[in-house]
Coordinates of C-alpha atoms and ligand atoms in Angstrom, one line a residue:
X27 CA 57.7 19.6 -91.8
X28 CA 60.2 20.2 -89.3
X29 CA 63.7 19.1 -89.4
X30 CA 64.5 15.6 -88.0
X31 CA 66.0 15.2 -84.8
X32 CA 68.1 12.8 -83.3
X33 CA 67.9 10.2 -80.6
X34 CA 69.4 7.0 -79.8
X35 CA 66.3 5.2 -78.7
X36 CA 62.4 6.3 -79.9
X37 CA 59.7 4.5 -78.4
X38 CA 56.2 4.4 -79.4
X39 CA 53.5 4.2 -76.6
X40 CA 53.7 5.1 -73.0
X41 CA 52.0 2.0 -71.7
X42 CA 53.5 -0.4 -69.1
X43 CA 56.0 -1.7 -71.8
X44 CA 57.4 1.7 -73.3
X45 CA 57.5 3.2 -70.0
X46 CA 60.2 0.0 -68.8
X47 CA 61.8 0.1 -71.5
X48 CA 62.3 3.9 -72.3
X49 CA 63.4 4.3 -68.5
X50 CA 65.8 1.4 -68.8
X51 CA 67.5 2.4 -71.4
X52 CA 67.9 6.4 -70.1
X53 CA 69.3 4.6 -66.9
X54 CA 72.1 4.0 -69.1
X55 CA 72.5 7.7 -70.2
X56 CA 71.3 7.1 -73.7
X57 CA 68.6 9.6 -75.1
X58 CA 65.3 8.6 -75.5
X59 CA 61.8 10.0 -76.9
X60 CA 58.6 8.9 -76.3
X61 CA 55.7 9.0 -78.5
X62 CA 52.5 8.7 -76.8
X63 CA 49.4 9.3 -78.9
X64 CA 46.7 9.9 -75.9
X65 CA 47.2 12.4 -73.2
X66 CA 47.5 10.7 -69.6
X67 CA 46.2 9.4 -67.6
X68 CA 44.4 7.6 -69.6
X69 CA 42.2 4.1 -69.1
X70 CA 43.3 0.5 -69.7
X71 CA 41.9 -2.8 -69.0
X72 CA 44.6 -5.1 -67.2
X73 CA 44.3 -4.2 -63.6
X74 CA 45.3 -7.8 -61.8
X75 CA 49.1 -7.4 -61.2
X76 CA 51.7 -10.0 -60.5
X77 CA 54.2 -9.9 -57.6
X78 CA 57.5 -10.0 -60.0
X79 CA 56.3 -6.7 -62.1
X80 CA 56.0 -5.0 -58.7
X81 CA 58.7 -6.1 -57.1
X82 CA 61.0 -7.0 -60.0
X83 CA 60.2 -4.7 -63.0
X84 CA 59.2 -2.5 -61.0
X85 CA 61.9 -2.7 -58.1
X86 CA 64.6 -2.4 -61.2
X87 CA 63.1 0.5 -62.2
X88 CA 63.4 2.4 -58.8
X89 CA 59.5 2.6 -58.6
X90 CA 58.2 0.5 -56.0
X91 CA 58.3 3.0 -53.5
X92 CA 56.1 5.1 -55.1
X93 CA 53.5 2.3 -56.0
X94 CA 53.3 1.0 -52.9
X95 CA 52.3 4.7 -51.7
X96 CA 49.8 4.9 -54.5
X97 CA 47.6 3.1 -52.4
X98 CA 46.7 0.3 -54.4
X99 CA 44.7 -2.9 -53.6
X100 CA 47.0 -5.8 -51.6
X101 CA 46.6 -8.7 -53.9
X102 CA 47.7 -11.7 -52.2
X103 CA 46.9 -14.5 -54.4
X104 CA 44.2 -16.0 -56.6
X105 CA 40.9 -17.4 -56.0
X106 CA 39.1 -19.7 -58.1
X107 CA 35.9 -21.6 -59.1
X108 CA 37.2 -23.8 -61.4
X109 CA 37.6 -27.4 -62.7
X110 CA 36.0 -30.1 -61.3
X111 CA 35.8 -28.8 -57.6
X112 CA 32.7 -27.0 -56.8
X113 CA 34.1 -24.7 -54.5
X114 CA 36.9 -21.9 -55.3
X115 CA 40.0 -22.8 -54.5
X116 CA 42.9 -20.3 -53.2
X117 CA 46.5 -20.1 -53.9
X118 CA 48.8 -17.4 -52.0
X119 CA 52.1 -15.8 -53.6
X120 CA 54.0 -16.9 -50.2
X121 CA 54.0 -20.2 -51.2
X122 CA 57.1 -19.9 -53.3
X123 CA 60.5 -19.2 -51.4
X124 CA 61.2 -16.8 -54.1
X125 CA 58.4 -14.5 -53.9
X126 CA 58.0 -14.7 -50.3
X127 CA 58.1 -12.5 -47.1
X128 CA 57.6 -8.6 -47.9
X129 CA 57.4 -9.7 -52.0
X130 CA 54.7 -11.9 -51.1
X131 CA 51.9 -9.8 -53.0
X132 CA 51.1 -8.0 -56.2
X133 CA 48.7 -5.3 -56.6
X134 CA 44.7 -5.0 -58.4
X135 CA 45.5 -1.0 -59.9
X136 CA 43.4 1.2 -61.4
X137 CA 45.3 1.4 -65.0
X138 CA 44.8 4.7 -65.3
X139 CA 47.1 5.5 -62.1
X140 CA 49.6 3.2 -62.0
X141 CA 50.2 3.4 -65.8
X142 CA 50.9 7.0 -64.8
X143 CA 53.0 6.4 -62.2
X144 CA 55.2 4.7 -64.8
X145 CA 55.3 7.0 -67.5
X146 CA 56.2 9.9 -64.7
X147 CA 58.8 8.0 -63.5
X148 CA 60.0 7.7 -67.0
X149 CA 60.5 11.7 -67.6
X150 CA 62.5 12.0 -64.0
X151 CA 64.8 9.4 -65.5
X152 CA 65.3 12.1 -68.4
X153 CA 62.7 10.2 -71.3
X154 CA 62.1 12.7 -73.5
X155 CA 57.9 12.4 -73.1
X156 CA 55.2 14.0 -75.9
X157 CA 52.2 12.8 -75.6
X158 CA 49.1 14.0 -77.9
X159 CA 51.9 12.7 -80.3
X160 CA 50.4 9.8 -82.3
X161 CA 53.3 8.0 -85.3
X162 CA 51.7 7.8 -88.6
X163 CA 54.7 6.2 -90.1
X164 CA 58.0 3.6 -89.3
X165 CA 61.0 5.4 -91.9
X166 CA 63.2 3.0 -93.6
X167 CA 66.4 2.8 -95.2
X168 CA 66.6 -0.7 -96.8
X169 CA 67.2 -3.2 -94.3
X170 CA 66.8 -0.9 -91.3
X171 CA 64.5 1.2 -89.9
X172 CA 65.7 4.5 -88.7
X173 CA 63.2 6.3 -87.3
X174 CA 59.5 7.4 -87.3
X175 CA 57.2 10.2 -88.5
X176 CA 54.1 11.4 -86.2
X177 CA 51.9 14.3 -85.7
X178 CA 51.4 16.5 -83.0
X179 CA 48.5 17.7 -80.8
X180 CA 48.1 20.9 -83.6
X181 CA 48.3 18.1 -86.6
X182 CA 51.9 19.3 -87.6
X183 CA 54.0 16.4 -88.2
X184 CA 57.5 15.6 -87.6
X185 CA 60.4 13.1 -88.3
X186 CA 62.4 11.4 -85.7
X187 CA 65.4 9.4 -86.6
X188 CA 66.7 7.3 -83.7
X189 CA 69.2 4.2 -83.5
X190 CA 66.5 2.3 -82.5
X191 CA 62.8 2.2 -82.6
X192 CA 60.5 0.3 -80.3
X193 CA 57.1 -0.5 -80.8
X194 CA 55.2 -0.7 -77.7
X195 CA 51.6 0.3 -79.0
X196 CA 49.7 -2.3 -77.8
X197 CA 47.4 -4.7 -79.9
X198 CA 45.2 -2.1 -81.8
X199 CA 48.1 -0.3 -83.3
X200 CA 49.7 -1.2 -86.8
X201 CA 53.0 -0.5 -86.9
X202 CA 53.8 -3.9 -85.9
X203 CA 54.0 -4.7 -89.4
X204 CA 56.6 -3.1 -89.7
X205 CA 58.5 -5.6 -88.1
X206 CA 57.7 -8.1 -90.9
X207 CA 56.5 -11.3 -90.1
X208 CA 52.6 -11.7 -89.7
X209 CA 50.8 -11.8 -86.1
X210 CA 49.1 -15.2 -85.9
X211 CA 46.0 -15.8 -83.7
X212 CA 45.8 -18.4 -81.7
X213 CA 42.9 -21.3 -82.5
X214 CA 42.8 -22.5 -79.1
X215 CA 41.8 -18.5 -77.2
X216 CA 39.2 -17.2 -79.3
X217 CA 37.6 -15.6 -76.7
X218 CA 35.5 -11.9 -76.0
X219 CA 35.9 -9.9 -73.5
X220 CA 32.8 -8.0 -72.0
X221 CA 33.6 -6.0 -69.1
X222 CA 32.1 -3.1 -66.4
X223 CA 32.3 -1.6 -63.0
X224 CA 30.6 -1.7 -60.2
X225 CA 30.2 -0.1 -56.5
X226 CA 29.1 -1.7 -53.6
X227 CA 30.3 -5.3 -54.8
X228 CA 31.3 -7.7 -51.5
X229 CA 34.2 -9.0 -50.9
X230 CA 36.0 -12.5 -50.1
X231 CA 36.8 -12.8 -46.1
X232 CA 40.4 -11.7 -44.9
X233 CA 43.5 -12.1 -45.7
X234 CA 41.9 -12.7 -49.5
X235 CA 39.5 -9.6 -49.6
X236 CA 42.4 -8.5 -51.8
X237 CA 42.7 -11.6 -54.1
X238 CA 41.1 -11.7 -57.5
X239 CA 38.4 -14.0 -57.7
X240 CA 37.7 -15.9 -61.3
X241 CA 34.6 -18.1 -61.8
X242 CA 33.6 -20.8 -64.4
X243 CA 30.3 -20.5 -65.5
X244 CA 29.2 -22.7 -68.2
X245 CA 30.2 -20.2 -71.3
X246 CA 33.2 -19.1 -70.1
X247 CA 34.1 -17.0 -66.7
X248 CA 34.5 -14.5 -64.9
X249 CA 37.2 -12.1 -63.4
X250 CA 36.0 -10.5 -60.4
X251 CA 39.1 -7.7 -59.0
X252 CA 38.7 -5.6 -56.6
X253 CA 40.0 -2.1 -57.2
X254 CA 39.3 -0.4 -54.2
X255 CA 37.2 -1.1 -50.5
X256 CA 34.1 -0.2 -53.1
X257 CA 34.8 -0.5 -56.5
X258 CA 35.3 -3.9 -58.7
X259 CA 35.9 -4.3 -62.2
X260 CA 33.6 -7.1 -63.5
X261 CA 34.4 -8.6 -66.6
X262 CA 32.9 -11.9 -68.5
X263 CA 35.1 -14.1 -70.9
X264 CA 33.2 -15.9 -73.3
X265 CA 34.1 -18.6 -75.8
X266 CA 33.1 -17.7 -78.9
X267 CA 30.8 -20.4 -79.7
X268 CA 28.4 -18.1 -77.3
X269 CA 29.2 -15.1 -79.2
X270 CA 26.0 -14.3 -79.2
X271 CA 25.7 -13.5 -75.4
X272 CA 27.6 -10.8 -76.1
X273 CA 25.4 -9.0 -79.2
X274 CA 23.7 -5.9 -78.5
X275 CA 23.5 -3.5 -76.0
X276 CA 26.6 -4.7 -74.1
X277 CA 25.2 -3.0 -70.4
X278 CA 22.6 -5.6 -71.0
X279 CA 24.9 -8.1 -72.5
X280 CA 26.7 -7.9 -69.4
X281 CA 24.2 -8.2 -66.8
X282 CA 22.5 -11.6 -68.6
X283 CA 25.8 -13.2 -68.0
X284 CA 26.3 -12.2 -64.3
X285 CA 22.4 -13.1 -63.9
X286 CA 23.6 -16.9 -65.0
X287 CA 26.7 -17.0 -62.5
X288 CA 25.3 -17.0 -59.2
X289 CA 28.6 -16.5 -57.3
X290 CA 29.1 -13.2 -59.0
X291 CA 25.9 -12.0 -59.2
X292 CA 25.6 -12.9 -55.6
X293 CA 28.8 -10.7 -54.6
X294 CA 27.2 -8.0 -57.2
X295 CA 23.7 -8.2 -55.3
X296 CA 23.8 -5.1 -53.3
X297 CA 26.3 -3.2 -55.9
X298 CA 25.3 -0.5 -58.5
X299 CA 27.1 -0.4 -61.9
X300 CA 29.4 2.1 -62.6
X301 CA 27.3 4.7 -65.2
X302 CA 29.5 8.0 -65.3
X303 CA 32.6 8.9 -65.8
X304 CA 35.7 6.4 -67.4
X305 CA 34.5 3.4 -65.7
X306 CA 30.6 4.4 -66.7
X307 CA 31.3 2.0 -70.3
X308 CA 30.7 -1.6 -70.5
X309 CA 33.7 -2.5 -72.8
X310 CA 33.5 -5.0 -74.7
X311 CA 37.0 -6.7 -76.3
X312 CA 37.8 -9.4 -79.1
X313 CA 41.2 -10.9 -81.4
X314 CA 43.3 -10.4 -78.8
X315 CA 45.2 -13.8 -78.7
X316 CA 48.4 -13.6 -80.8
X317 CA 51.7 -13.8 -81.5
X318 CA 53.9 -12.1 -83.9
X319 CA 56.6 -14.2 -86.1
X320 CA 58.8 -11.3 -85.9
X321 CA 59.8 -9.5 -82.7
X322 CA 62.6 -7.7 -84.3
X323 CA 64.5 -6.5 -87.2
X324 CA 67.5 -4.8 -88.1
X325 CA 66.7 -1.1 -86.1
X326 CA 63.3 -2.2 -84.5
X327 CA 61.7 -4.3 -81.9
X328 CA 58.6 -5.0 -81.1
X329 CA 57.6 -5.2 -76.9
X330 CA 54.0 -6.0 -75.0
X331 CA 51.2 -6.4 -76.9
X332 CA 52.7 -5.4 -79.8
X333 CA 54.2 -8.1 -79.8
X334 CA 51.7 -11.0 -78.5
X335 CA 49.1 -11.7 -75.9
X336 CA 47.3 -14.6 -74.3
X337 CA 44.7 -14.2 -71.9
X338 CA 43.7 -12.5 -68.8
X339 CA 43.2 -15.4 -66.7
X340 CA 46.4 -15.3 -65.0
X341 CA 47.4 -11.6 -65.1
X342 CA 49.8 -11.9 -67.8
X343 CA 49.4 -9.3 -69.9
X344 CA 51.5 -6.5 -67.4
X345 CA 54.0 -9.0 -66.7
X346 CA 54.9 -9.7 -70.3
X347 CA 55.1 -6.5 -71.4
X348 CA 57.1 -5.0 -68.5
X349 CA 59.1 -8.1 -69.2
X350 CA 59.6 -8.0 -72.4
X351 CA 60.7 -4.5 -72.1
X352 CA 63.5 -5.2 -69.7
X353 CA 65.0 -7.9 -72.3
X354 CA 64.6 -5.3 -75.0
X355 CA 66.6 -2.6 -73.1
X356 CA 69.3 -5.0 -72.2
X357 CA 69.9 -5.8 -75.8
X358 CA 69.8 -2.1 -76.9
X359 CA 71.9 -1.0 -74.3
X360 CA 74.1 -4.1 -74.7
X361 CA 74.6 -2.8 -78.8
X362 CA 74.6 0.6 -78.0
X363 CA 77.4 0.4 -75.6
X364 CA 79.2 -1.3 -78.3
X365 CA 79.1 -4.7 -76.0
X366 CA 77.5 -6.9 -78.7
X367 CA 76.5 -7.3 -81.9
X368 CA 72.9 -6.8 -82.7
X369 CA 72.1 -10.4 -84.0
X370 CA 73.6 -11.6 -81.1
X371 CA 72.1 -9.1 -78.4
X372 CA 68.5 -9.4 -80.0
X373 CA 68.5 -13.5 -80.4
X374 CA 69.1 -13.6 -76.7
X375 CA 65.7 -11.2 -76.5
X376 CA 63.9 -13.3 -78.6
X377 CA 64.6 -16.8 -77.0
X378 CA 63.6 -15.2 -73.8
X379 CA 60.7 -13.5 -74.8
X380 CA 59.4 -16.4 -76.9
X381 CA 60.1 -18.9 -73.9
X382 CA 58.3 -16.8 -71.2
X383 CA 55.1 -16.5 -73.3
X384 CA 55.2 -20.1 -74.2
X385 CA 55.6 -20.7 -70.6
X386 CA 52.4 -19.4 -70.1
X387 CA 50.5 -20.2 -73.1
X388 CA 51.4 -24.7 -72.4
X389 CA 50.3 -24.2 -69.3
X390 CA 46.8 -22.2 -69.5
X391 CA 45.7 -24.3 -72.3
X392 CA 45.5 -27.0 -69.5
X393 CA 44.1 -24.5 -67.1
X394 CA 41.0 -24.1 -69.8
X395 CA 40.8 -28.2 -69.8
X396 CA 37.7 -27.1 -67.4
X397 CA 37.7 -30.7 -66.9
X398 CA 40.7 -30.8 -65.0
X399 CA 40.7 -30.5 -61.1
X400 CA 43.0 -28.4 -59.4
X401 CA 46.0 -31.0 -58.8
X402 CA 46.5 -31.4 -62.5
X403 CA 47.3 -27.9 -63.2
X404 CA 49.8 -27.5 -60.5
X405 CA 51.2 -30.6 -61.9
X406 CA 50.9 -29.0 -65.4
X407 CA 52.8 -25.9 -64.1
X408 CA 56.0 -27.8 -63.4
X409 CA 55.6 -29.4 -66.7
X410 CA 56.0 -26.6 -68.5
X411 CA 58.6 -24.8 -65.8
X412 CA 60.3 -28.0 -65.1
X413 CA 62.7 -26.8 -62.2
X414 CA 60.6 -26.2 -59.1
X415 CA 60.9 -28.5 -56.4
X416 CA 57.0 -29.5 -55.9
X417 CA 54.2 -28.8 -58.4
X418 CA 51.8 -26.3 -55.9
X419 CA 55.8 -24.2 -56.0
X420 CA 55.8 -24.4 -60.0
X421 CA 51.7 -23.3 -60.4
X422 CA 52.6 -20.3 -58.0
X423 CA 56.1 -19.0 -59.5
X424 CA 54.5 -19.3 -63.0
X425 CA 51.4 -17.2 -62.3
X426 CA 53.9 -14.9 -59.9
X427 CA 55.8 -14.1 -63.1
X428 CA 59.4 -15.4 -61.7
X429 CA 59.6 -18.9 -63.6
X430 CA 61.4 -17.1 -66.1
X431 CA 64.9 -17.6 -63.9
X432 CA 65.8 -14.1 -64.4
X433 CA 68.7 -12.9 -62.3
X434 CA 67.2 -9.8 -61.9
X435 CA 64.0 -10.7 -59.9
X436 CA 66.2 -13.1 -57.8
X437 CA 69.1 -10.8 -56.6
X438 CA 71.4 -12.3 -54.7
X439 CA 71.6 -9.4 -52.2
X440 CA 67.5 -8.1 -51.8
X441 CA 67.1 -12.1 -52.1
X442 CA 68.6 -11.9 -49.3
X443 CA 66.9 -9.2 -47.3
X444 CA 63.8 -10.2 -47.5
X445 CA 64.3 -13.4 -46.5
X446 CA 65.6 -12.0 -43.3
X447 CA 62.2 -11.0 -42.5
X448 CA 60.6 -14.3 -43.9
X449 CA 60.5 -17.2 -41.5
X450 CA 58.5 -15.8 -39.2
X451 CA 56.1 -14.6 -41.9
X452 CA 56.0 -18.2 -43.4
X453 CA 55.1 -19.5 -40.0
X454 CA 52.0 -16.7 -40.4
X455 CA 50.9 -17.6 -43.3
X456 CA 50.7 -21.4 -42.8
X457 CA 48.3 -21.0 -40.2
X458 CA 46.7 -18.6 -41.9
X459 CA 46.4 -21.1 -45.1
X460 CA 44.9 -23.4 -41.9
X461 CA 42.2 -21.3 -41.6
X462 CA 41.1 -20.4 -44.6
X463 CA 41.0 -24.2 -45.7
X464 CA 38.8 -24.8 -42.9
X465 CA 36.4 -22.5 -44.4
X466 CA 36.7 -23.5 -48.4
X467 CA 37.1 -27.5 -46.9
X468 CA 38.8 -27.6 -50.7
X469 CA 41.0 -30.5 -51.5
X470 CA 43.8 -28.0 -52.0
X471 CA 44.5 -27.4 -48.4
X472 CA 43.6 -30.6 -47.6
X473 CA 46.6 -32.6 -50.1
X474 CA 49.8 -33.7 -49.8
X475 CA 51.0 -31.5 -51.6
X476 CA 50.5 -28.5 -49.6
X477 CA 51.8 -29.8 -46.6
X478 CA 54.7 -31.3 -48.1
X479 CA 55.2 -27.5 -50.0
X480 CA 54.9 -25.3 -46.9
X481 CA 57.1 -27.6 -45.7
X482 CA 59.8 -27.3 -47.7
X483 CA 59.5 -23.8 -48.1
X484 CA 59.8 -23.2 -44.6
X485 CA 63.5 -24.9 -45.0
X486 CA 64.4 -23.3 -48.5
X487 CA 63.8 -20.2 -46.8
X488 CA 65.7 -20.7 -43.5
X489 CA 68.6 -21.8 -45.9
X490 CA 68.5 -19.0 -48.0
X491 CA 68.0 -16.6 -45.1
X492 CA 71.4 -18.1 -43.1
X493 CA 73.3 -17.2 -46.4
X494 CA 72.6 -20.5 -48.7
X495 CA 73.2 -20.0 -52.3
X496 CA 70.7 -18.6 -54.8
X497 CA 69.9 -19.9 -57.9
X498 CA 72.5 -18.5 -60.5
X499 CA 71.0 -16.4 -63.5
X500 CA 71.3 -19.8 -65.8
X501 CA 71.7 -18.8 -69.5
X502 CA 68.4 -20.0 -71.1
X503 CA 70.5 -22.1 -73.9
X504 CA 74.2 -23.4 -74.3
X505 CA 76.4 -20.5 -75.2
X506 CA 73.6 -17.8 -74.3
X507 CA 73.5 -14.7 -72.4
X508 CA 72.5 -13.7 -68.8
X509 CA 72.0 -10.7 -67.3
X510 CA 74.9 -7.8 -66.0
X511 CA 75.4 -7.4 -62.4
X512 CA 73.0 -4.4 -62.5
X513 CA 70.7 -6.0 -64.5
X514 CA 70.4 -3.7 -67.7
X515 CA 72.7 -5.2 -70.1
X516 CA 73.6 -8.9 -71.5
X517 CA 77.0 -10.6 -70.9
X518 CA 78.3 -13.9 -71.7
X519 CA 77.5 -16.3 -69.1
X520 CA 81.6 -17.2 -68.4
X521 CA 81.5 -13.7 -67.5
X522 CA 79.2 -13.7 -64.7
Ligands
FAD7 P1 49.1 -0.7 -73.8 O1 48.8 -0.7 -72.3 O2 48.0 -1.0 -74.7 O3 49.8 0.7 -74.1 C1 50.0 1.0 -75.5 C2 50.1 2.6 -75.6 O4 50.4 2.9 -76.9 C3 48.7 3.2 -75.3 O5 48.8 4.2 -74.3 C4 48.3 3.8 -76.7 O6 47.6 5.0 -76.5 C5 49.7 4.1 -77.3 N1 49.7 4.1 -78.8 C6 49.0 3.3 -79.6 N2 49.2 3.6 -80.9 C7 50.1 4.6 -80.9 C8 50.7 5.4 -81.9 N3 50.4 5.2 -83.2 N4 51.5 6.4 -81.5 C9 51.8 6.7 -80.2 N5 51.2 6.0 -79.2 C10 50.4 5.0 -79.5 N6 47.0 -7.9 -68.1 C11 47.3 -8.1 -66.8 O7 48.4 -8.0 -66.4 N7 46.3 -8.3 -65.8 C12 45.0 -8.4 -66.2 O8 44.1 -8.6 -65.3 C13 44.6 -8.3 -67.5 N8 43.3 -8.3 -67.9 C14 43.1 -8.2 -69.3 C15 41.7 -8.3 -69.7 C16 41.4 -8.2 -71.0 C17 40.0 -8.3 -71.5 C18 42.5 -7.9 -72.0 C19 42.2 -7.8 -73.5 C20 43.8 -7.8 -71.6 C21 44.1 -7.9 -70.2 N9 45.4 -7.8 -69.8 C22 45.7 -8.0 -68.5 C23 46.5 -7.4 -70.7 C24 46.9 -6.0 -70.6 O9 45.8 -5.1 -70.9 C25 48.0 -5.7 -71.6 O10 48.9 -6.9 -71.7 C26 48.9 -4.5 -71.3 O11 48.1 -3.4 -71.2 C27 50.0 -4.3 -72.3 O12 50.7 -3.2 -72.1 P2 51.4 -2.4 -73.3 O13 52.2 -1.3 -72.7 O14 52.1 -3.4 -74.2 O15 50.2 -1.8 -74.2

């Protein structure tokens, strides 16, 4: 074995969630490894991205640049057939004054690239970055943890010792354990995944050729994202009282269920599946609905899906974990800096961690009420967000990642910039809401509420854009934290 070296940080995984939170906490000059067991790039399921990892993780990070060259798909919002209303219904980021103008968008990526991007990104920001480098083992020293053991691409294995570790292996890893506590699955998503790719596939009309398109069918539904002009990935999510659909050969598996959606297998009708190659695998995915009772302890913290996961309906999965990794920086670099104490530093992770995924989880137990018609999950959205001005606002800031408040994705000064540029483009997309409701004739565009929203977004944004005041990053409970001024550490909200 080789002697152990040092670092302040270690992080295990090079995902979306040790990425952010390796190059967060090397922005603040502390040293960092990362352990990464595959070589890059490598594939991962969780292409449908929201606006505030690409334009607030992501725009923290000093990335967006770079992503927004990759040449991703446009995503502009969400299309669905679901509920009681037999045609999809559309929503649009721009709805919300905070995401709109030139953050009005996410992106549908290819996993393999942008997760890349990312972990590159990291090693120019000086992350130390092995990959081929899988840990075996979390090293204790009573209370704390102190570092990890892993081996090597040539099977030799070494010892790290590091201030701090962070798990960010994702959900198939077990090092979690190490966190104590026990990962609980949720009774209400006990879902499987079964998922493909295909060429050829149509798309939706402009401006939501970009959009990802979910469909109810009656055991369970479908994601339909488009990756590229030509390529979609196709994936079924099915209840598990119809497990069976999903037994055996899972190529075939997959095509029964697209055979018994006609929407999809209509937009699949002149496509090919993907046989070759990464995307050549039907995949099939279970038990991933959970929450850990511990997200740190004394040395270690846990980040991602390491931590917890939901669902894929609304393209949570990225968000969280990028998320999540930005808390987790600021309360390592707030204790490494010798700010704050760690009980202190890490609660305030917790809270916000814990509130941002129950955020999510309230509100899409509603959404699966497939009962419900569109109206009652917006209303259901500001239930659970409880600040936005109108309930269509709420649904869109929640599933655009920004109802968590954070300072960070609402800076005052780029806040300002782009909504400089956002009036006019308001005044766009109204009318180009117009038209699209006069193709999908869906209650949505036709409600009171959507006028009455566009409308007061139009003057929320002319406010904001003559230099009216922001929303202040509100500590999430008496006597918490908020964010520093750059947004990497954790002050005391008198201090802001
Ligand atoms: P990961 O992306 O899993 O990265 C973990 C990394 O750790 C991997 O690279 C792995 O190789 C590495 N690793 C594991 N063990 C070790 C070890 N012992 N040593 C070193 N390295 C290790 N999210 C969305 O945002 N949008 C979607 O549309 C979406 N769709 C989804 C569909 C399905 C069916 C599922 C199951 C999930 C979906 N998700 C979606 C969720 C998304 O896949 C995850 O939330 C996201 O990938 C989590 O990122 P992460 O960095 O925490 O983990």
């Amino acid at each position: 074995m080789s002697s152990a070296e040092e670092f302040d940080v270690v992080v295990v995984g090079g995902g979306p969630s040790g990425s952010t939170v390796a190059s967060f906490v090397a922005k603040q000059g502390h040293r960092v490894l990362l352990l990464e067991k595959e070589s890059f790039p490598r594939y991962q399921i969780g292409e449908s991205l929201l606006p505030a990892t690409v334009h607030g993780v992501c725009g923290l990070l000093g990335v967006s640049e770079e992503i927004e060259r990759a040449g991703f798909t446009r995503k502009l919002g969400g299309t669905f057939r679901w509920g009681s209303s037999p045609e999809p219904w559309s929503f649009a980021f721009a709805i919300s004054p905070r995401m709109a103008g030139p953050t009005s968008h996410a992106y549908q990526v290819e996993r393999m690239k942008f997760d890349d991007i990312l972990l590159k990104h990291s090693r120019k920001l000086g992350v130390d970055v092995r990959e081929n480098c899988a840990v075996t083992e979390v090293v204790e020293d009573g209370e704390r943890v102190r570092g990890v053991a892993y081996t090597d691409a040539t099977g030799a294995r070494h010892t790290v010792s590091a201030r701090y570790v962070v798990d960010a292996s994702g959900n198939k890893s077990r090092i979690h354990r190490r966190a104590g506590g026990e990962r609980t699955y949720s009774d209400f998503f006990r879902n499987i995944a079964i998922f493909g790719y295909y060429e050829g596939g149509k798309r939706m009309p402009a401006p939501k050729q970009g959009n990802i398109f979910c469909v109810a069918f009656d055991e369970g539904w479908f994601w339909y994202i488009p990756l590229s002009d030509t390529l979609t990935s196709v994936g079924a999510v099915v209840n598990r009282e119809f497990a069976e659909s999903v037994q055996g050969d899972p190529a075939d598996a997959l095509s029964q269920l697209i055979a018994k959606c006609p929407r999809i297998d209509d937009l699949l009708a002149d496509a090919e599946r993907v046989t070759e190659g990464v995307y050549g695998q039907v995949r099939v995915r279970k038990d991933y609905s959970y929450s850990n009772s511990s997200y740190w302890r004394p040395g270690m913290v846990l980040v991602g899906d390491a931590a917890c996961f939901l669902d894929p309906v609304f393209s949570s999965g990225v968000h969280l974990a990028t998320y999540s990794a930005l808390l987790a920086a600021r309360s390592i670099n707030s204790v490494l800096a010798g700010d704050l104490g760690e009980e202190e530093s890490f609660a305030e992770f917790d809270a916000r961690y814990r509130h941002e995924f129950g955020l999510f989880y309230e509100f899409l137990v509603s959404f699966y009420d497939m009962n419900s018609n569109h109206e009652s999950y917006f209303w259901q959205a500001k239930k659970v967000t409880s600040f936005a001005d109108s309930e269509l606002e709420a649904f869109v800031e929640l599933v655009g990642g920004v109802a968590s408040l954070d300072g960070a994705f609402v800076d005052a000064e780029s806040a300002r910039t782009r909504f400089k540029h956002t009036a006019g483009e308001l005044e766009r997309s109204v009318s180009q809401v117009d038209r699209t409701g006069a193709d999908d004739a869906t209650p949505l565009y036709q409600s009171e509420i959507m006028g009455s929203v566009m409308e007061q977004g139009t003057q929320m944004q002319v406010q904001a854009a003559l230099g009216g005041d922001l929303d202040p990053a509100d500590a999430l409970f008496p006597g918490g934290l908020v964010p520093s001024a750059d947004g990497l550490r954790w002050v005391a909200s008198a201090e802001q």
